[in-house]
Coordinates of C-alpha atoms and ligand atoms in Angstrom, one line a residue:
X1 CA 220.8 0.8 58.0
X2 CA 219.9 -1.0 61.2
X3 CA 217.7 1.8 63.2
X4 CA 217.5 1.2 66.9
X5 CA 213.7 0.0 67.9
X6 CA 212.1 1.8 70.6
X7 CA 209.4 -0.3 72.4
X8 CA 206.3 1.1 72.9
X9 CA 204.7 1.0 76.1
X10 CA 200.9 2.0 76.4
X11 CA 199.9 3.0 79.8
X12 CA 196.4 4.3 78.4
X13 CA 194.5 1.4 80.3
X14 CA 196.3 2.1 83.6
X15 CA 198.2 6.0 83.8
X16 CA 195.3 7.3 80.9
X17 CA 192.3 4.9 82.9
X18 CA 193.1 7.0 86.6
X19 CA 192.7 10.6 85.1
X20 CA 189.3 12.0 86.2
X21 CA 186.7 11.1 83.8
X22 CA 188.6 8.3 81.8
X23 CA 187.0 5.2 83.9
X24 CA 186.5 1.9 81.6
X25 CA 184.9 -0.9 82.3
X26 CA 186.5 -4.4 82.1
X27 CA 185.1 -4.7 78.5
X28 CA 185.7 -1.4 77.6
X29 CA 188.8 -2.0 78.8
X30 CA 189.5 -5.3 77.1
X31 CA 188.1 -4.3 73.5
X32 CA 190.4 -1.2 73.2
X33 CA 193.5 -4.1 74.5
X34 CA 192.5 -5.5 71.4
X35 CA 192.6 -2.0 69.8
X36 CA 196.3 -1.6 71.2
X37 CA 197.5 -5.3 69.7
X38 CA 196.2 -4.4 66.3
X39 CA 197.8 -1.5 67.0
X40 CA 201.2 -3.0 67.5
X41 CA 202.1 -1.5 70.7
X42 CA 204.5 -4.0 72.5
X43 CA 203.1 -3.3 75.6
X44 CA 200.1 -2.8 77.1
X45 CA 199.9 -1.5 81.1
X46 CA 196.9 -3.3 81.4
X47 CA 196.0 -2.0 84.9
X48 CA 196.9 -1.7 88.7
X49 CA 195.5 -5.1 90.0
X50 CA 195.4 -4.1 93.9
X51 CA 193.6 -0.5 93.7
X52 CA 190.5 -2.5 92.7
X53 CA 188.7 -5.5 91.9
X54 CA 187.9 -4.0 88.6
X55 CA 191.5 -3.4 87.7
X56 CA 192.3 -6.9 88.6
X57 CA 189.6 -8.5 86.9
X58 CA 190.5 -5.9 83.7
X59 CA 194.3 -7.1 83.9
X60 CA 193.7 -10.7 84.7
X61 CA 191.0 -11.0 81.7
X62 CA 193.5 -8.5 79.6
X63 CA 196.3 -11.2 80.0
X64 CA 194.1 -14.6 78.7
X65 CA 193.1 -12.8 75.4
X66 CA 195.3 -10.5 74.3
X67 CA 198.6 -12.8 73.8
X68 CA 201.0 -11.4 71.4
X69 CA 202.4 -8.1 73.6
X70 CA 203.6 -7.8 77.1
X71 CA 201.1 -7.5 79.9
X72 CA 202.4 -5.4 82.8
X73 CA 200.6 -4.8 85.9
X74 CA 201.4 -2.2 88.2
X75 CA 202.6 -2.3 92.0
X76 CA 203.7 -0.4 95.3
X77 CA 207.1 -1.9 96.5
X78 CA 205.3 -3.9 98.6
X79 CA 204.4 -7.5 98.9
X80 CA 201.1 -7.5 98.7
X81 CA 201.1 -5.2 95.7
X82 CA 203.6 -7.3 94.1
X83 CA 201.6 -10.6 94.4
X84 CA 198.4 -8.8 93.9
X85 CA 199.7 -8.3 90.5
X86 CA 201.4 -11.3 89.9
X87 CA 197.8 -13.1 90.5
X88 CA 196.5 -11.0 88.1
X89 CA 199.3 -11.4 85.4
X90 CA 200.4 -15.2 85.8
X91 CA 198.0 -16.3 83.3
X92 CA 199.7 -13.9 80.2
X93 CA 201.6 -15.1 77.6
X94 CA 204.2 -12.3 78.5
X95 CA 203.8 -11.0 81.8
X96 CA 205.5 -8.2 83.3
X97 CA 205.8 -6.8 87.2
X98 CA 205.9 -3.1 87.4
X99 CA 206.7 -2.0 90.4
X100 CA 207.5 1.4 91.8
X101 CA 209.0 3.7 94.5
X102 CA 208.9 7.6 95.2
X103 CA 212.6 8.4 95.2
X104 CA 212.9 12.3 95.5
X105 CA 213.0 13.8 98.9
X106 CA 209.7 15.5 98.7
X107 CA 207.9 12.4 98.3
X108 CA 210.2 10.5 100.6
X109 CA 210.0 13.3 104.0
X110 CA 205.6 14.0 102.9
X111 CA 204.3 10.8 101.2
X112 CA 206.0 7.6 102.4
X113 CA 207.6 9.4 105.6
X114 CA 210.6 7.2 105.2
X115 CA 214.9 7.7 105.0
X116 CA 216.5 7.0 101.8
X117 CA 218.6 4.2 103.3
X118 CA 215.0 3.0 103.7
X119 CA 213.7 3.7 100.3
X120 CA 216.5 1.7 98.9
X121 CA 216.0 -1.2 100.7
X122 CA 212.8 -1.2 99.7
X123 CA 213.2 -1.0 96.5
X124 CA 215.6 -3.5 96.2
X125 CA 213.4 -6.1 98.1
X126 CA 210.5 -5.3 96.1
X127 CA 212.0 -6.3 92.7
X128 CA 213.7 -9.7 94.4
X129 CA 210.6 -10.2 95.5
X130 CA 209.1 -9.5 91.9
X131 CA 211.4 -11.3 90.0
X132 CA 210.9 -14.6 92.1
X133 CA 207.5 -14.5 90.9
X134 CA 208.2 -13.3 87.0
X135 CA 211.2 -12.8 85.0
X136 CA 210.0 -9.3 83.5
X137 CA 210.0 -6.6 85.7
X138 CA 210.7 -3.1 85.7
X139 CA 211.1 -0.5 88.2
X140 CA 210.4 3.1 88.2
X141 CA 212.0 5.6 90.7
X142 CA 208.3 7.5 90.7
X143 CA 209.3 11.6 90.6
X144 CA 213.0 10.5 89.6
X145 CA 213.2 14.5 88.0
X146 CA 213.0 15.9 91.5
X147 CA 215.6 13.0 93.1
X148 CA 219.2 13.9 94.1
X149 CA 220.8 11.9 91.1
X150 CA 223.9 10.5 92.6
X151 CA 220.6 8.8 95.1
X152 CA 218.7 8.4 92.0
X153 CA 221.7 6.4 90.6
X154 CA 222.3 4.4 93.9
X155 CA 218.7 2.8 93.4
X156 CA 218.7 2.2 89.9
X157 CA 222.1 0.3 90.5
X158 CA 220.3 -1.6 93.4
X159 CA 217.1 -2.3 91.6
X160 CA 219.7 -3.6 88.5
X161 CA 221.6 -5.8 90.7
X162 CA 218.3 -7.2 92.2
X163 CA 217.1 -8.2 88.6
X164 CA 214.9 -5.4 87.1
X165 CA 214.6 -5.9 83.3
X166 CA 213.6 -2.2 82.2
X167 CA 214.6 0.7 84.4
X168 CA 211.5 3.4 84.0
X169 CA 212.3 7.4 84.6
X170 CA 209.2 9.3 85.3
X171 CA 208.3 12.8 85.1
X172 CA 205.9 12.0 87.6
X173 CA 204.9 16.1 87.8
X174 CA 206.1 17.2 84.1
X175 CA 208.5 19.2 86.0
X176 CA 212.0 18.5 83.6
X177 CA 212.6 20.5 80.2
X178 CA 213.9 18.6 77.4
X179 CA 217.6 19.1 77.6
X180 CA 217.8 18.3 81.8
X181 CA 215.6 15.1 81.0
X182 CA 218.0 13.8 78.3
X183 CA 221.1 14.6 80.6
X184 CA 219.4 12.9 83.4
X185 CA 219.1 10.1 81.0
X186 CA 222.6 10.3 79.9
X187 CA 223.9 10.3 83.6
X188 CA 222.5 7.2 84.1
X189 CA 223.9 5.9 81.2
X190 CA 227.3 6.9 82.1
X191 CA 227.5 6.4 85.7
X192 CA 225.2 3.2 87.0
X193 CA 226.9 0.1 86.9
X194 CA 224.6 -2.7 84.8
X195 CA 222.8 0.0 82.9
X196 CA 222.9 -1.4 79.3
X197 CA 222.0 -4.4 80.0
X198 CA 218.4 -3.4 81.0
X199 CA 216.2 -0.9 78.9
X200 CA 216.0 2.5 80.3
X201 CA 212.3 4.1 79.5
X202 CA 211.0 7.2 79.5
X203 CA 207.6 8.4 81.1
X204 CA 206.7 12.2 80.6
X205 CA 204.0 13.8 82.1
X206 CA 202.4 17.1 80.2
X207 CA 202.1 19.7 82.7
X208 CA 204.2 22.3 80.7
X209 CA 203.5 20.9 77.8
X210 CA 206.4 19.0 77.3
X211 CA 205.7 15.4 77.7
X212 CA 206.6 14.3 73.8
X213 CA 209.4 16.9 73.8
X214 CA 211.0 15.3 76.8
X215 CA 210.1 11.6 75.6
X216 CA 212.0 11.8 72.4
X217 CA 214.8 14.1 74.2
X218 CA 215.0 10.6 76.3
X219 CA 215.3 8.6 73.5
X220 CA 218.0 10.5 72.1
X221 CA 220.5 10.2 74.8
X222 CA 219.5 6.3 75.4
X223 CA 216.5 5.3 76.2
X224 CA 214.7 2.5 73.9
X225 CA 210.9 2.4 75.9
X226 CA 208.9 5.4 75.7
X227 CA 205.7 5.0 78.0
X228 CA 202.4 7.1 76.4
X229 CA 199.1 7.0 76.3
X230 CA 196.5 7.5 73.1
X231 CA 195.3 11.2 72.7
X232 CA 197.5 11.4 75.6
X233 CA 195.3 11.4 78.4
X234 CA 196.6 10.6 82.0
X235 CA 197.2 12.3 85.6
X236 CA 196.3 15.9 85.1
X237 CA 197.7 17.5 82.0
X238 CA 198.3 13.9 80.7
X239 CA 200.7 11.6 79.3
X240 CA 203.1 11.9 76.1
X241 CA 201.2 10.9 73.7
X242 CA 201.6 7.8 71.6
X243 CA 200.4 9.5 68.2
X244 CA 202.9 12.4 68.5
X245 CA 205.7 10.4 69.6
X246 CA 205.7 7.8 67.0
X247 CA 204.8 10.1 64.4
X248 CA 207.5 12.6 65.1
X249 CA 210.2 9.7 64.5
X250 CA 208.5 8.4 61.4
X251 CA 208.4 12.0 59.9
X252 CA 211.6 13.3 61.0
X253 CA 213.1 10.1 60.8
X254 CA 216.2 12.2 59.7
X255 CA 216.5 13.3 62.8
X256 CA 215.1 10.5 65.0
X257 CA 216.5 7.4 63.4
X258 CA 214.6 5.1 65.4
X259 CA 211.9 2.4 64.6
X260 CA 208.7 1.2 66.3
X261 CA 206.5 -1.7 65.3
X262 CA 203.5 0.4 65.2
X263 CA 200.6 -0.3 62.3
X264 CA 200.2 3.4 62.6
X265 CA 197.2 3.4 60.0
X266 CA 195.7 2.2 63.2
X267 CA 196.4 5.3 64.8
X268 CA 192.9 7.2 64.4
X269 CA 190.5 4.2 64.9
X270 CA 192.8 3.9 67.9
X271 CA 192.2 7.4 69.1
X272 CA 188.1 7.3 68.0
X273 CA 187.4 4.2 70.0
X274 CA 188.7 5.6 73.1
X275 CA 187.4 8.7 72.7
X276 CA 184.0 6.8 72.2
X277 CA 184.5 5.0 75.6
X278 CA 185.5 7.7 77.6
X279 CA 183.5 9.8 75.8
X280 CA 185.9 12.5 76.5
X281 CA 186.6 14.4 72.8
X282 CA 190.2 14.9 71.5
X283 CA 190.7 18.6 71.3
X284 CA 190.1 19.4 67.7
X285 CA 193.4 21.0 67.0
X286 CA 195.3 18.3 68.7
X287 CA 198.1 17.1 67.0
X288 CA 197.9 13.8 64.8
X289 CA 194.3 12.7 65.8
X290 CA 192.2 16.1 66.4
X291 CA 189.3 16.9 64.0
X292 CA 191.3 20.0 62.5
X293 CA 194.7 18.0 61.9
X294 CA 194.0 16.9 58.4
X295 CA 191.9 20.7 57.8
X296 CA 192.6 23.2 55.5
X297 CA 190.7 26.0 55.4
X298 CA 192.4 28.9 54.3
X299 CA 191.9 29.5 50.5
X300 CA 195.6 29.8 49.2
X301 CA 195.9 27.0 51.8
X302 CA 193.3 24.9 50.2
X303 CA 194.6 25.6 46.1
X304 CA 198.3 24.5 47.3
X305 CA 196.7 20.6 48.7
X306 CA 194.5 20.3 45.7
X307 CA 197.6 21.3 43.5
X308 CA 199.9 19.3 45.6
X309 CA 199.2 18.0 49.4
X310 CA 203.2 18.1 50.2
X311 CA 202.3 22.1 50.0
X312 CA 200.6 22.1 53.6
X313 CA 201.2 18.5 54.6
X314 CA 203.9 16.9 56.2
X315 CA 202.2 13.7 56.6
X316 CA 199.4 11.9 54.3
X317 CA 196.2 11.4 56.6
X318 CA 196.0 7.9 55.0
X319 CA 199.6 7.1 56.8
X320 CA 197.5 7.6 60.6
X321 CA 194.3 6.3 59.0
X322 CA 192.3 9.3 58.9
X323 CA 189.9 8.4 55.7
X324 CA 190.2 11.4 53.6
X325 CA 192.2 14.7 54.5
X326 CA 188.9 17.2 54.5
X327 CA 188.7 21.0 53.2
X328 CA 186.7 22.6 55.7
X329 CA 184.7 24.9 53.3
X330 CA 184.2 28.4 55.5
X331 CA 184.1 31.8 54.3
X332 CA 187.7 31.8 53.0
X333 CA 187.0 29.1 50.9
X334 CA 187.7 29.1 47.1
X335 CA 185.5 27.9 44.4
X336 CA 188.0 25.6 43.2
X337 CA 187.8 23.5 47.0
X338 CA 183.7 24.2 46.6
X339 CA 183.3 22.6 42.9
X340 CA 185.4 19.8 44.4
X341 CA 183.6 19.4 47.5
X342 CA 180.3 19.1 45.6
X343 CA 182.2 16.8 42.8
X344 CA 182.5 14.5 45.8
X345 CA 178.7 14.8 46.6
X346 CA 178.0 13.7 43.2
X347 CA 177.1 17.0 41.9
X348 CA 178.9 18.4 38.7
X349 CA 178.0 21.9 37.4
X350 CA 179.1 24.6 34.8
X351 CA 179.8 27.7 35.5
X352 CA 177.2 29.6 35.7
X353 CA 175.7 27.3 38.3
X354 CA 178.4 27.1 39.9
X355 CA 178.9 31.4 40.1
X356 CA 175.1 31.2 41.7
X357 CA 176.1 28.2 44.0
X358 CA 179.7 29.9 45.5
X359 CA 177.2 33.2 45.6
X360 CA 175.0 31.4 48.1
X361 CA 177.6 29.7 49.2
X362 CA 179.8 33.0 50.5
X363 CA 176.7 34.3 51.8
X364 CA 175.7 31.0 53.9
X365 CA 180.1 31.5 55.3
X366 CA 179.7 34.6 56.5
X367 CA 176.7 33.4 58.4
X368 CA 177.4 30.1 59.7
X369 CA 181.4 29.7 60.0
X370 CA 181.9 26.4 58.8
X371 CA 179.6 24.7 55.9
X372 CA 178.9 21.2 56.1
X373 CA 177.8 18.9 53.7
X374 CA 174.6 18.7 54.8
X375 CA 174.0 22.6 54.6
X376 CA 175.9 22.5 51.5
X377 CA 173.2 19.6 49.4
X378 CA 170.4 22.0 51.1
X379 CA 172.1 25.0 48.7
X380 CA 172.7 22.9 46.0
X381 CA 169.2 21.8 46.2
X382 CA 167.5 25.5 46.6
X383 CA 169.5 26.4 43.7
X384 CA 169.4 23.7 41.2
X385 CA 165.5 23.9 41.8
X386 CA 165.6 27.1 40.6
X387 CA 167.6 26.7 38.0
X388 CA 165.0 23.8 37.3
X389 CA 162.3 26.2 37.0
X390 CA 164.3 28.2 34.1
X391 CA 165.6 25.9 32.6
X392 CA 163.5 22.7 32.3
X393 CA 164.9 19.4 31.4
X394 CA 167.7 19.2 34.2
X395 CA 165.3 18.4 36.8
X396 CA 165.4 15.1 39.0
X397 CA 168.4 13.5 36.3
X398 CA 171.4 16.2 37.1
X399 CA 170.7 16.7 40.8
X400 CA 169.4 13.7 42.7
X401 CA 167.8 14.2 46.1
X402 CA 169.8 14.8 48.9
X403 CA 169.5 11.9 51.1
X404 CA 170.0 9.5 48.1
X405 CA 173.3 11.2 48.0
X406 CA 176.3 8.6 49.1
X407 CA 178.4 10.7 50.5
X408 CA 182.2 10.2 50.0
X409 CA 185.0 9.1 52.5
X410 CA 185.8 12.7 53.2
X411 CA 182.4 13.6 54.2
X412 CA 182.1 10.3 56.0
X413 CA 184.3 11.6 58.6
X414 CA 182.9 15.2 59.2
X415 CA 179.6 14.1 59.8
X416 CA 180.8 10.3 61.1
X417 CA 182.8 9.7 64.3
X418 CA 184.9 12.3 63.7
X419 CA 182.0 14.6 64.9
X420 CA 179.7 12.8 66.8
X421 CA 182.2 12.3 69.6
X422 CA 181.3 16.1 71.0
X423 CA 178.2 15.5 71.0
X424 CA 178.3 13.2 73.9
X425 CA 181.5 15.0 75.6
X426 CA 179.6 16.2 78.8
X427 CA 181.9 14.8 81.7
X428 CA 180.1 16.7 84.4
X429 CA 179.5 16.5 87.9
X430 CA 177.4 12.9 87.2
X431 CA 180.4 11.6 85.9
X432 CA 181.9 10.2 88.7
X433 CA 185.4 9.4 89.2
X434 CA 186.9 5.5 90.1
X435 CA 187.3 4.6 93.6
X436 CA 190.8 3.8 94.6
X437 CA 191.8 1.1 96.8
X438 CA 190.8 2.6 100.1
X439 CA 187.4 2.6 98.4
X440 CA 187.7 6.7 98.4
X441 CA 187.6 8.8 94.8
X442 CA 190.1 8.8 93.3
X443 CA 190.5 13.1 93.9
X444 CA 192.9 15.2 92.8
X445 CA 194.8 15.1 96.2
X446 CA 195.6 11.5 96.0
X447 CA 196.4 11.5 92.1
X448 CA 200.4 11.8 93.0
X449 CA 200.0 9.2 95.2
X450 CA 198.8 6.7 92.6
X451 CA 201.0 5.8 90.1
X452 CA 204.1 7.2 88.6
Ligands
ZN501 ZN1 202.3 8.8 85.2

């Protein structure tokens, strides 16, 4: 009955934080910490303390208030790096070095312009170094996918023997399919002395789209930390994302018998609060926390949820704390979803108002795509005025005035933050990236060279 738990390592504040247009603030960054813990992530990558002073204030105040998961802080395999962050972290209840190496050839001959028998003995003096200073620390071989993997072992042996805690295996460039990723994992289950005494963790970038694929591929063949980041934003196509991972294993359980501590009702809010900060919108079919995940539109789409929701939903909206699953009423709308809709606007009718209403109604579709409820109490209203006029005696009791309407849950989110968050999506030209640690943008150039 026992399921294996899989620790959940959000990297949104640090990986999400350097992709262009995703800067925070210390506070910004500090209240969505607080987001993460209610959350129930285990850990929280709260920053990279020597790229700036910001990050190291963010990471240092991160650590004094938010007590219950891990803090890491990340660091070059380099002293300076490595105390940097330890300054930063000492003050956390759980603390955690993260420090990290380029391991593949490529970034080895271009980047650090190094040997390997250099690269490993850097590495290995890095985490002594680290784990003087803290007792959790983990190591990530940065661009392990494109590393010879009889070197790739070598290192995470050496890294191991020098007292790493967690063993990290980015996907630095989201280069590895699914089935290559979780053989790399299994190699280095088979073949490196040490290896189950740490935690081996995944870290998938998205760049062919493949980032959750690969994460939960991982997790299959051994590793219990998958790194991710909410909506999945990070380096260039992103991050796995958080909402997908977790909710793939609590759906398909069956298949993924695994457990995380997530409160995943938090999920949304989660997802909404960033998306406030950053002001960068989730893409609205995005899986889990888009506008459109919880939508049904079609008509025979829209009679199966209101006869059943297990027709078109594989998961309750409730369950990522989305208020109310929403029918988007369009042109292909019925009349069932449209008396409902205007049920839940306080508005009951019989059927002959409600023929004239879905008349207007089509008419309005065909015009304007998608109806909200604002347009819709504006119908209602035109109509039941007329009506009014025919038929006296209905007037001001049956069909109060529109902005004394409550509206319900459902229509909370479709005109609440659910919608506003486009509104303010511009990330243009004035929207200035982070400078790194040389006091340069952070540009695309230098993204590979920050971070794993
Ligand atoms: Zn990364």
């Amino acid at each position: 009955m026992d399921r294996p738990r899989i620790t959940i390592f959000d990297t949104t504040l640090r990986d999400g934080e350097q992709s262009p247009g995703c800067s925070m603030n210390v506070q910004e960054k500090l209240r969505l910490a607080q987001q993460l813990d209610r959350l129930g992530v285990d850990v929280i990558e709260a920053g990279f303390p020597i790229a700036s002073d910001g990050d190291f204030e963010a990471v240092q105040t991160i650590a004094a208030s938010v007590r219950r998961p891990i803090i890491a802080g990340l660091a070059r395999a380099c002293t300076p790096d490595i105390d940097r962050a330890w300054e930063a972290l000492k003050g956390a209840a759980h603390p955690r070095i993260h420090v990290f190496l380029a391991t593949s050839d490529i970034h080895l001959k271009y980047k650090l312009r190094i040997t390997r028998e250099q690269c490993l003995a850097q590495a290995r003096e890095a985490v002594r170094h680290a784990k003087s200073l803290c007792a959790d620390i983990q190591f990530s071989p940065e661009d392990s996918t494109r590393t010879d993997i009889p070197f790739l072992c070598e290192v995470v042996e050496a890294v191991i023997a020098a007292g790493a805690t967690t063993v990290n295996i980015p996907d630095t460039v989201g280069y590895s399919m699914p089935e290559e990723y979780g053989q790399l994992i299994r190699t280095l289950k088979e073949k490196v002395a040490g290896i189950d005494n740490v935690t081996i963790s995944t870290h998938c970038h998205n760049d062919l789209g493949l980032a959750v694929a690969n994460s939960l591929a991982g997790v299959q063949n051994g590793a219990r930390q998958v790194e991710c980041t909410i909506n999945g934003i990070g380096e260039r196509a992103g991050n796995a994302s958080l909402e997908e991972v977790v909710m793939a294993m609590r759906v398909r359980v069956d298949r993924y018998p695994y457990e995380t501590s997530l409160a995943t009702e938090q999920i949304f809010p989660s997802s909404q609060m960033l998306a406030e900060i950053t002001r960068v919108a989730v893409q609205p079919n995005k899986a889990v926390t888009g506008r459109n995940a919880f939508a049904h539109e079609a008509g025979i789409h829209q009679d199966g949820m209101l006869k059943n929701p297990l027709t078109y939903e594989i998961m309750t909206p409730q369950s990522v704390g989305v208020p109310d699953s929403r029918l988007v009423l369009g042109k292909h709308s019925g009349r069932h979803a449209l008396a409902l809709r205007c049920q839940q606007l306080g508005h009951h009718f019989d059927r002959r108002e409600l023929d004239e209403i879905y008349r207007k109604f089509v008419i309005l579709a065909d015009r304007i795509k998608r109806v909200q409820d604002s347009h819709l109490l504006e119908l209602i209203h035109d109509v039941t005025s007329n009506f009014s006029n025919v038929d006296t005696g209905a007037q001001g009791k049956k069909f109060p005035a529109a902005s004394a309407v409550p509206l319900p849950r459902g229509a909370a989110v479709v005109g609440g933050a659910h919608e506003s968050v486009p509104a303010h999506i511009p990330v243009g030209p004035g929207h200035l990236p982070k400078p790194n640690a040389f006091g340069e943008h952070h540009g695309e150039q230098e993204d590979y060279l920050w971070g794993v």
